[in-house]
Amino acid sequence: MRAFSYERASTIEAAAKAAAGTDGAKFIAGGTNLLDLMKLEIETPTHLIDVNRLGLDRIEPTPDGGLRIGALVRNTDLAADGRIRRDYALLARALLAGASGQLRNRATTAGNLLQRTRCPYFYDTNQPCNKRQPGSGCAALGGFSRQLAVVGVSDACIANHPSDMAVAMRALDAIVETVRSDGTTRSIPIADLHRLPGDTPHIEHVLERGELITAVVLPKPVGGKHIYRKVRDRASYAFALVSIAAVVMQDGTGRVAAGGIAPKPWRDEAAERGLPNGAKAVTAKLLANAHPTEQNAFKLALVERTLSAVLAEARG
Ligand SMILES: Cc1cc2nc3c(=O)[nH]c(=O)nc-3n(C[C@H](O)[C@H](O)[C@H](O)COP(=O)(O)OP(=O)(O)OC[C@H]3O[C@@H](n4cnc5c(N)ncnc54)[C@H](O)[C@@H]3O)c2cc1C
Ligand code: SF4
């Protein structure tokens, strides 16, 4: 691990200012992803700004009947919150499908959204990887790609986003709230937070230098049946091959987001309008521009089958 300096921020504004004003600075929250990457020298921040004591660990009602989740709310606390379990069960289920109890006790809402891919070549510093080292190539293309993305990919990168929580938040139309280094705030629909790789896969989100996530807002509850189904190689402690986050109404309409298949939580509102007609048509639209590799083409059928199982479960 490279040497770094450390400070504990005491206000939101000071944290954002310090991050923008110091070359090589990074925020640290639970540290469950960042510290691993630092040990492997994949991330090499020169300065860490600890955001754990900024009072961003509360879940509060919003005036329009939704919930504001502080950026530092731990995954365990979010999944256990009575309001989340009752009105946003999809989110609680997605959280509990991720990582392990110990990790969820540390992992935070913002850190989970910004965690980095689990592409094996991203972690192997002997291999070319455009995301780790821009311009070096992509070892996954023509390599071991079974786990990786099938849509939203580019010739430069086929990595997928590993978060379960983000997939549920996408289905719930969550809004990410931030503070920039000049003190201004903005609200970013979660659909717009993560970028597709294009030819710059190392730029993964739209946040500016020093921009701090302060909260994630869930709009008022939408009702319906909430199902999160995660298909993986092991029953626990494994990332999704495919996951489906669905809210299904009594008349068969609803919302669907998919995980494990793209560089960001994947949803197509036009596709999901076909939900009452079953999984096949929805999947065909959702994956219309898929570019799978030979090794991960099985995910196309797996998405359809997983969605089919979800719809059957919703029908009871
Ligand atoms: C063995 C293992 C298994 C796992 N399995 C799963 C799984 O199945 N499903 C799943 O979804 N996840 C899984 N995870 C990932 C885990 O959920 C993430 O590591 C965790 O959510 C990251 O949160 P954190 O608070 O620890 O982030 P950190 O490691 O502290 O930070 C991650 C990134 O977010 C940035 N950041 C943190 N807070 C802010 C903020 N407020 N504003 C702006 N930037 C910020 C940091 O600078 C850093 O770049 C697993 C992790 C491990 C180690
Ligand atoms: S898929 Fe992306 S993360 Fe994986 S090796 Fe290629 S460039 Fe790197």
CSV table of C-alpha atoms and ligand atoms in Angstrom, one decimal:
chain,number,residue,atom,x,y,z
A,1,MET,CA,0.0,0.0,0.0
A,2,ARG,CA,1.3,3.5,-0.9
A,3,ALA,CA,1.6,6.1,1.9
A,4,PHE,CA,-1.2,8.5,2.3
A,5,SER,CA,-2.3,11.3,4.6
A,6,TYR,CA,-5.7,11.2,6.5
A,7,GLU,CA,-8.1,13.7,7.8
A,8,ARG,CA,-11.5,13.4,9.4
A,9,ALA,CA,-13.9,16.0,7.9
A,10,SER,CA,-16.1,17.9,10.4
A,11,THR,CA,-18.5,19.5,7.9
A,12,ILE,CA,-20.0,18.5,4.6
A,13,GLU,CA,-18.7,21.7,2.9
A,14,ALA,CA,-15.2,21.2,4.3
A,15,ALA,CA,-15.1,17.6,3.1
A,16,ALA,CA,-16.1,18.6,-0.5
A,17,LYS,CA,-13.6,21.6,-0.5
A,18,ALA,CA,-10.7,19.5,0.8
A,19,ALA,CA,-11.4,16.7,-1.8
A,20,ALA,CA,-11.5,19.2,-4.7
A,21,GLY,CA,-8.4,21.2,-3.4
A,22,THR,CA,-6.1,18.3,-2.8
A,23,ASP,CA,-4.5,16.3,-5.7
A,24,GLY,CA,-5.1,12.6,-5.3
A,25,ALA,CA,-7.7,13.0,-2.5
A,26,LYS,CA,-10.5,10.5,-2.0
A,27,PHE,CA,-13.4,10.1,0.4
A,28,ILE,CA,-13.5,7.1,2.6
A,29,ALA,CA,-16.7,5.8,4.1
A,30,GLY,CA,-16.9,2.1,5.2
A,31,GLY,CA,-13.7,1.4,3.4
A,32,THR,CA,-14.8,-2.1,2.4
A,33,ASN,CA,-14.0,-1.5,-1.3
A,34,LEU,CA,-11.5,1.3,-1.3
A,35,LEU,CA,-9.1,-0.3,1.3
A,36,ASP,CA,-8.9,-3.5,-0.7
A,37,LEU,CA,-8.1,-1.6,-3.9
A,38,MET,CA,-5.5,0.5,-2.0
A,39,LYS,CA,-3.8,-2.7,-0.7
A,40,LEU,CA,-3.5,-3.9,-4.3
A,41,GLU,CA,-2.3,-0.4,-5.4
A,42,ILE,CA,-5.2,-0.2,-7.9
A,43,GLU,CA,-6.4,2.9,-6.1
A,44,THR,CA,-3.5,5.1,-4.9
A,45,PRO,CA,-5.0,8.1,-3.2
A,46,THR,CA,-2.5,10.4,-1.6
A,47,HIS,CA,-5.0,11.8,0.9
A,48,LEU,CA,-8.1,10.2,2.5
A,49,ILE,CA,-11.0,12.3,3.8
A,50,ASP,CA,-13.0,10.4,6.3
A,51,VAL,CA,-16.7,11.3,5.9
A,52,ASN,CA,-18.0,9.0,8.7
A,53,ARG,CA,-18.7,11.8,11.2
A,54,LEU,CA,-20.7,14.2,9.1
A,55,GLY,CA,-24.1,13.3,10.6
A,56,LEU,CA,-25.2,11.6,7.3
A,57,ASP,CA,-26.4,8.5,9.0
A,58,ARG,CA,-30.1,9.1,9.3
A,59,ILE,CA,-33.2,8.0,7.4
A,60,GLU,CA,-35.8,10.7,7.4
A,61,PRO,CA,-39.2,11.2,5.8
A,62,THR,CA,-39.5,13.7,3.0
A,63,PRO,CA,-42.4,16.2,2.7
A,64,ASP,CA,-43.9,14.3,-0.3
A,65,GLY,CA,-44.1,11.0,1.5
A,66,GLY,CA,-40.7,9.5,0.5
A,67,LEU,CA,-37.6,8.8,2.5
A,68,ARG,CA,-34.2,10.5,2.5
A,69,ILE,CA,-31.4,8.0,3.2
A,70,GLY,CA,-28.2,9.6,4.5
A,71,ALA,CA,-25.1,8.7,2.5
A,72,LEU,CA,-23.5,7.1,5.5
A,73,VAL,CA,-26.4,4.9,6.5
A,74,ARG,CA,-24.9,1.4,6.8
A,75,ASN,CA,-26.4,-1.3,4.5
A,76,THR,CA,-27.4,-3.3,7.6
A,77,ASP,CA,-29.3,-0.4,9.1
A,78,LEU,CA,-31.0,0.4,5.8
A,79,ALA,CA,-32.2,-3.2,5.3
A,80,ALA,CA,-33.5,-3.4,8.9
A,81,ASP,CA,-35.4,-0.1,8.9
A,82,GLY,CA,-39.1,-0.7,9.4
A,83,ARG,CA,-40.2,1.8,6.8
A,84,ILE,CA,-37.8,0.3,4.2
A,85,ARG,CA,-39.1,-3.2,4.9
A,86,ARG,CA,-42.7,-2.1,4.7
A,87,ASP,CA,-42.7,0.3,1.8
A,88,TYR,CA,-39.5,-0.5,-0.2
A,89,ALA,CA,-39.1,-4.2,0.5
A,90,LEU,CA,-37.3,-4.5,-2.9
A,91,LEU,CA,-34.4,-2.5,-1.4
A,92,ALA,CA,-34.2,-4.4,1.8
A,93,ARG,CA,-34.1,-7.7,-0.1
A,94,ALA,CA,-31.4,-6.5,-2.5
A,95,LEU,CA,-29.3,-5.3,0.4
A,96,LEU,CA,-29.6,-8.6,2.2
A,97,ALA,CA,-28.6,-10.5,-1.0
A,98,GLY,CA,-25.3,-8.6,-1.0
A,99,ALA,CA,-21.9,-9.3,0.6
A,100,SER,CA,-22.0,-10.7,4.2
A,101,GLY,CA,-23.4,-9.5,7.6
A,102,GLN,CA,-20.0,-8.1,8.6
A,103,LEU,CA,-19.5,-6.2,5.4
A,104,ARG,CA,-23.0,-4.8,5.4
A,105,ASN,CA,-22.3,-3.5,9.0
A,106,ARG,CA,-19.6,-1.3,7.5
A,107,ALA,CA,-20.7,-0.7,3.9
A,108,THR,CA,-22.5,2.6,3.4
A,109,THR,CA,-25.2,3.8,0.9
A,110,ALA,CA,-22.9,6.1,-1.0
A,111,GLY,CA,-19.9,3.7,-1.0
A,112,ASN,CA,-22.1,0.9,-2.3
A,113,LEU,CA,-23.2,3.0,-5.3
A,114,LEU,CA,-19.6,3.9,-6.1
A,115,GLN,CA,-18.0,0.6,-5.5
A,116,ARG,CA,-15.9,-0.6,-8.4
A,117,THR,CA,-16.3,-3.5,-10.8
A,118,ARG,CA,-15.3,-7.1,-9.8
A,119,CYS,CA,-13.9,-7.8,-13.3
A,120,PRO,CA,-11.0,-10.2,-12.4
A,121,TYR,CA,-8.6,-8.4,-14.7
A,122,PHE,CA,-9.3,-5.1,-13.0
A,123,TYR,CA,-7.9,-6.7,-9.9
A,124,ASP,CA,-4.9,-8.4,-11.6
A,125,THR,CA,-2.3,-5.7,-12.1
A,126,ASN,CA,-0.3,-8.0,-14.4
A,127,GLN,CA,-3.0,-7.7,-17.0
A,128,PRO,CA,-4.0,-4.9,-19.4
A,129,CYS,CA,-7.1,-3.1,-18.2
A,130,ASN,CA,-8.4,0.2,-19.7
A,131,LYS,CA,-10.4,0.9,-16.6
A,132,ARG,CA,-7.3,0.6,-14.3
A,133,GLN,CA,-4.8,2.0,-16.8
A,134,PRO,CA,-6.4,3.9,-19.7
A,135,GLY,CA,-5.1,2.8,-23.1
A,136,SER,CA,-3.6,-0.4,-21.9
A,137,GLY,CA,-6.2,-2.7,-23.5
A,138,CYS,CA,-8.9,-5.1,-22.1
A,139,ALA,CA,-7.8,-8.6,-21.0
A,140,ALA,CA,-11.4,-9.6,-20.6
A,141,LEU,CA,-12.1,-9.4,-24.3
A,142,GLY,CA,-11.0,-12.8,-25.4
A,143,GLY,CA,-10.3,-13.8,-21.8
A,144,PHE,CA,-12.5,-15.0,-18.9
A,145,SER,CA,-15.7,-13.0,-19.3
A,146,ARG,CA,-18.4,-15.3,-17.9
A,147,GLN,CA,-19.2,-12.9,-15.1
A,148,LEU,CA,-19.2,-9.7,-17.1
A,149,ALA,CA,-21.6,-7.4,-18.9
A,150,VAL,CA,-23.6,-8.1,-22.0
A,151,VAL,CA,-25.3,-4.7,-22.6
A,152,GLY,CA,-24.0,-1.1,-22.4
A,153,VAL,CA,-20.5,-2.4,-23.2
A,154,SER,CA,-17.9,-1.0,-25.5
A,155,ASP,CA,-14.8,-2.3,-27.4
A,156,ALA,CA,-12.8,-0.8,-24.5
A,157,CYS,CA,-14.5,-2.4,-21.5
A,158,ILE,CA,-17.2,-5.1,-20.7
A,159,ALA,CA,-17.1,-4.7,-16.9
A,160,ASN,CA,-20.4,-4.9,-15.0
A,161,HIS,CA,-21.5,-2.9,-12.0
A,162,PRO,CA,-21.5,-5.1,-8.9
A,163,SER,CA,-24.1,-3.5,-6.6
A,164,ASP,CA,-27.3,-5.2,-5.7
A,165,MET,CA,-28.6,-2.1,-3.8
A,166,ALA,CA,-28.3,0.1,-6.9
A,167,VAL,CA,-30.4,-2.2,-9.0
A,168,ALA,CA,-33.3,-1.9,-6.5
A,169,MET,CA,-32.8,1.9,-6.3
A,170,ARG,CA,-33.0,2.1,-10.1
A,171,ALA,CA,-36.4,0.4,-10.1
A,172,LEU,CA,-37.5,2.7,-7.3
A,173,ASP,CA,-36.4,5.9,-9.3
A,174,ALA,CA,-34.1,7.0,-6.5
A,175,ILE,CA,-32.4,10.4,-6.6
A,176,VAL,CA,-28.8,11.0,-5.5
A,177,GLU,CA,-28.2,14.2,-3.6
A,178,THR,CA,-24.8,15.8,-3.6
A,179,VAL,CA,-22.8,18.8,-2.5
A,180,ARG,CA,-20.1,20.3,-4.8
A,181,SER,CA,-16.9,21.9,-3.6
A,182,ASP,CA,-18.3,25.4,-4.1
A,183,GLY,CA,-21.1,24.5,-1.7
A,184,THR,CA,-23.9,24.1,-4.4
A,185,THR,CA,-26.1,21.1,-4.3
A,186,ARG,CA,-27.6,18.9,-7.0
A,187,SER,CA,-30.0,16.0,-7.4
A,188,ILE,CA,-29.1,13.3,-9.9
A,189,PRO,CA,-31.6,10.6,-10.9
A,190,ILE,CA,-29.9,7.3,-10.3
A,191,ALA,CA,-30.4,6.5,-14.0
A,192,ASP,CA,-27.8,9.3,-14.8
A,193,LEU,CA,-25.3,8.6,-12.0
A,194,HIS,CA,-23.2,5.9,-13.7
A,195,ARG,CA,-21.7,6.3,-17.1
A,196,LEU,CA,-21.3,3.7,-19.8
A,197,PRO,CA,-17.7,2.9,-20.6
A,198,GLY,CA,-17.4,4.1,-24.2
A,199,ASP,CA,-13.7,4.8,-24.8
A,200,THR,CA,-13.2,6.1,-21.3
A,201,PRO,CA,-14.1,3.2,-19.0
A,202,HIS,CA,-12.0,4.7,-16.1
A,203,ILE,CA,-14.6,7.5,-15.8
A,204,GLU,CA,-17.5,5.7,-14.1
A,205,HIS,CA,-19.9,8.3,-12.9
A,206,VAL,CA,-20.9,11.9,-13.4
A,207,LEU,CA,-19.7,13.3,-10.1
A,208,GLU,CA,-17.3,16.2,-10.3
A,209,ARG,CA,-14.0,16.3,-8.4
A,210,GLY,CA,-14.7,16.8,-4.7
A,211,GLU,CA,-18.5,16.2,-5.1
A,212,LEU,CA,-19.8,14.4,-2.1
A,213,ILE,CA,-22.9,12.3,-2.0
A,214,THR,CA,-25.0,13.4,0.9
A,215,ALA,CA,-28.2,11.3,0.5
A,216,VAL,CA,-30.3,9.1,-1.7
A,217,VAL,CA,-34.0,10.1,-1.8
A,218,LEU,CA,-36.7,7.5,-2.5
A,219,PRO,CA,-39.9,8.9,-3.9
A,220,LYS,CA,-43.1,8.0,-2.1
A,221,PRO,CA,-43.9,4.3,-2.1
A,222,VAL,CA,-45.4,2.8,-5.3
A,223,GLY,CA,-47.1,-0.2,-3.7
A,224,GLY,CA,-47.2,-3.5,-5.6
A,225,LYS,CA,-45.3,-6.7,-4.9
A,226,HIS,CA,-41.6,-6.3,-4.4
A,227,ILE,CA,-39.2,-9.1,-5.6
A,228,TYR,CA,-35.5,-9.2,-5.8
A,229,ARG,CA,-34.1,-12.3,-7.3
A,230,LYS,CA,-30.3,-12.8,-7.6
A,231,VAL,CA,-28.8,-15.7,-9.6
A,232,ARG,CA,-25.2,-16.4,-8.7
A,233,ASP,CA,-22.6,-19.2,-8.6
A,234,ARG,CA,-22.8,-19.7,-4.8
A,235,ALA,CA,-25.8,-19.2,-2.5
A,236,SER,CA,-24.1,-16.5,-0.5
A,237,TYR,CA,-21.1,-14.2,-0.6
A,238,ALA,CA,-21.1,-14.0,-4.4
A,239,PHE,CA,-21.9,-11.2,-6.9
A,240,ALA,CA,-24.8,-11.5,-9.3
A,241,LEU,CA,-24.6,-13.3,-12.6
A,242,VAL,CA,-28.0,-11.8,-13.2
A,243,SER,CA,-30.4,-10.1,-10.8
A,244,ILE,CA,-33.9,-8.8,-11.3
A,245,ALA,CA,-35.5,-6.1,-9.1
A,246,ALA,CA,-39.2,-5.9,-9.8
A,247,VAL,CA,-42.2,-4.1,-8.6
A,248,VAL,CA,-45.3,-5.9,-9.9
A,249,MET,CA,-48.9,-4.4,-9.6
A,250,GLN,CA,-52.0,-6.5,-9.4
A,251,ASP,CA,-52.9,-5.8,-13.0
A,252,GLY,CA,-49.5,-7.2,-14.1
A,253,THR,CA,-47.9,-3.8,-14.9
A,254,GLY,CA,-44.8,-2.8,-13.0
A,255,ARG,CA,-41.1,-1.9,-13.1
A,256,VAL,CA,-38.0,-4.0,-13.8
A,257,ALA,CA,-34.3,-3.3,-13.4
A,258,ALA,CA,-31.6,-5.8,-14.0
A,259,GLY,CA,-28.2,-6.3,-12.4
A,260,GLY,CA,-25.1,-8.2,-13.3
A,261,ILE,CA,-25.5,-7.6,-17.0
A,262,ALA,CA,-24.3,-4.0,-17.6
A,263,PRO,CA,-21.9,-1.3,-16.4
A,264,LYS,CA,-24.9,0.3,-14.5
A,265,PRO,CA,-28.2,-0.9,-13.2
A,266,TRP,CA,-30.1,-1.7,-16.4
A,267,ARG,CA,-33.7,-0.6,-16.9
A,268,ASP,CA,-35.8,0.3,-20.0
A,269,GLU,CA,-39.1,1.9,-19.2
A,270,ALA,CA,-40.4,1.2,-22.7
A,271,ALA,CA,-39.6,-2.5,-22.3
A,272,GLU,CA,-41.3,-2.8,-19.0
A,273,ARG,CA,-44.6,-1.6,-20.4
A,274,GLY,CA,-44.8,-5.1,-21.9
A,275,LEU,CA,-44.7,-6.8,-18.5
A,276,PRO,CA,-48.4,-7.9,-18.6
A,277,ASN,CA,-47.4,-9.9,-21.7
A,278,GLY,CA,-44.7,-11.9,-20.0
A,279,ALA,CA,-41.0,-12.1,-19.7
A,280,LYS,CA,-40.0,-12.9,-23.3
A,281,ALA,CA,-41.0,-9.6,-25.0
A,282,VAL,CA,-39.6,-7.5,-22.1
A,283,THR,CA,-36.3,-9.3,-22.2
A,284,ALA,CA,-36.0,-8.9,-26.0
A,285,LYS,CA,-36.4,-5.1,-25.6
A,286,LEU,CA,-34.3,-4.8,-22.5
A,287,LEU,CA,-31.4,-6.6,-24.2
A,288,ALA,CA,-32.0,-5.3,-27.7
A,289,ASN,CA,-28.4,-4.0,-28.1
A,290,ALA,CA,-26.6,-6.8,-26.3
A,291,HIS,CA,-23.1,-7.7,-27.3
A,292,PRO,CA,-22.3,-10.8,-25.3
A,293,THR,CA,-19.1,-12.8,-25.5
A,294,GLU,CA,-19.1,-16.5,-26.2
A,295,GLN,CA,-18.7,-17.1,-22.5
A,296,ASN,CA,-21.4,-14.9,-21.2
A,297,ALA,CA,-24.1,-15.2,-23.9
A,298,PHE,CA,-25.9,-17.6,-21.5
A,299,LYS,CA,-26.9,-14.4,-19.6
A,300,LEU,CA,-29.4,-13.5,-22.3
A,301,ALA,CA,-31.5,-16.6,-21.6
A,302,LEU,CA,-30.8,-16.3,-17.9
A,303,VAL,CA,-32.4,-12.8,-17.8
A,304,GLU,CA,-35.5,-14.1,-19.4
A,305,ARG,CA,-35.8,-17.1,-17.1
A,306,THR,CA,-35.1,-15.1,-14.0
A,307,LEU,CA,-37.7,-12.5,-15.0
A,308,SER,CA,-40.2,-15.3,-15.8
A,309,ALA,CA,-39.6,-16.8,-12.3
A,310,VAL,CA,-40.1,-13.3,-10.8
A,311,LEU,CA,-43.4,-12.8,-12.6
A,312,ALA,CA,-44.6,-16.3,-11.6
A,313,GLU,CA,-43.8,-15.5,-8.0
A,314,ALA,CA,-45.6,-12.2,-8.3
A,315,ARG,CA,-48.7,-14.0,-9.5
A,316,GLY,CA,-48.4,-16.3,-6.5
B,1,LIG,C1,-16.0,-10.0,-0.2
B,1,LIG,C2,-17.0,-9.0,-0.6
B,1,LIG,C3,-18.2,-9.4,-1.1
B,1,LIG,C4,-19.2,-8.4,-1.6
B,1,LIG,N1,-20.4,-8.8,-2.1
B,1,LIG,C5,-21.2,-7.9,-2.5
B,1,LIG,C6,-22.5,-8.3,-3.1
B,1,LIG,O1,-22.8,-9.4,-3.3
B,1,LIG,N2,-23.3,-7.3,-3.6
B,1,LIG,C7,-23.0,-6.0,-3.5
B,1,LIG,O2,-23.8,-5.1,-3.9
B,1,LIG,N3,-21.8,-5.6,-2.9
B,1,LIG,C8,-21.0,-6.5,-2.4
B,1,LIG,N4,-19.8,-6.1,-1.9
B,1,LIG,C9,-19.4,-4.7,-2.0
B,1,LIG,C10,-19.8,-3.9,-0.8
B,1,LIG,O3,-21.2,-3.8,-0.8
B,1,LIG,C11,-19.1,-2.6,-1.0
B,1,LIG,O4,-17.7,-2.8,-0.8
B,1,LIG,C12,-19.6,-1.5,-0.1
B,1,LIG,O5,-21.0,-1.3,-0.3
B,1,LIG,C13,-18.9,-0.2,-0.3
B,1,LIG,O6,-19.3,0.8,0.7
B,1,LIG,P1,-18.2,1.5,1.6
B,1,LIG,O7,-18.9,2.4,2.4
B,1,LIG,O8,-17.3,0.5,2.3
B,1,LIG,O9,-17.3,2.2,0.5
B,1,LIG,P2,-15.8,2.7,0.5
B,1,LIG,O10,-14.9,1.5,0.2
B,1,LIG,O11,-15.5,3.5,1.7
B,1,LIG,O12,-15.8,3.7,-0.8
B,1,LIG,C14,-16.1,3.2,-2.1
B,1,LIG,C15,-16.0,4.4,-3.0
B,1,LIG,O13,-17.0,5.3,-2.8
B,1,LIG,C16,-16.5,6.6,-2.6
B,1,LIG,N5,-17.4,7.3,-1.6
B,1,LIG,C17,-17.7,6.8,-0.4
B,1,LIG,N6,-18.6,7.6,0.2
B,1,LIG,C18,-18.8,8.6,-0.6
B,1,LIG,C19,-19.6,9.8,-0.6
B,1,LIG,N7,-20.4,10.1,0.5
B,1,LIG,N8,-19.6,10.6,-1.6
B,1,LIG,C20,-18.8,10.4,-2.7
B,1,LIG,N9,-18.0,9.3,-2.8
B,1,LIG,C21,-18.0,8.4,-1.8
B,1,LIG,C22,-15.1,6.3,-2.1
B,1,LIG,O14,-14.2,7.4,-2.4
B,1,LIG,C23,-14.7,5.1,-2.9
B,1,LIG,O15,-14.3,5.5,-4.2
B,1,LIG,C24,-18.9,-7.1,-1.5
B,1,LIG,C25,-17.6,-6.7,-0.9
B,1,LIG,C26,-16.7,-7.6,-0.5
B,1,LIG,C27,-15.4,-7.1,0.1
B,2,SF4,S1,-13.6,-5.5,-18.9
B,2,SF4,FE1,-13.1,-3.4,-18.2
B,2,SF4,S2,-12.4,-3.7,-16.1
B,2,SF4,FE2,-12.3,-5.7,-17.2
B,2,SF4,S3,-10.2,-5.9,-18.1
B,2,SF4,FE3,-11.5,-5.0,-19.6
B,2,SF4,S4,-11.2,-2.8,-19.3
B,2,SF4,FE4,-10.6,-3.8,-17.4
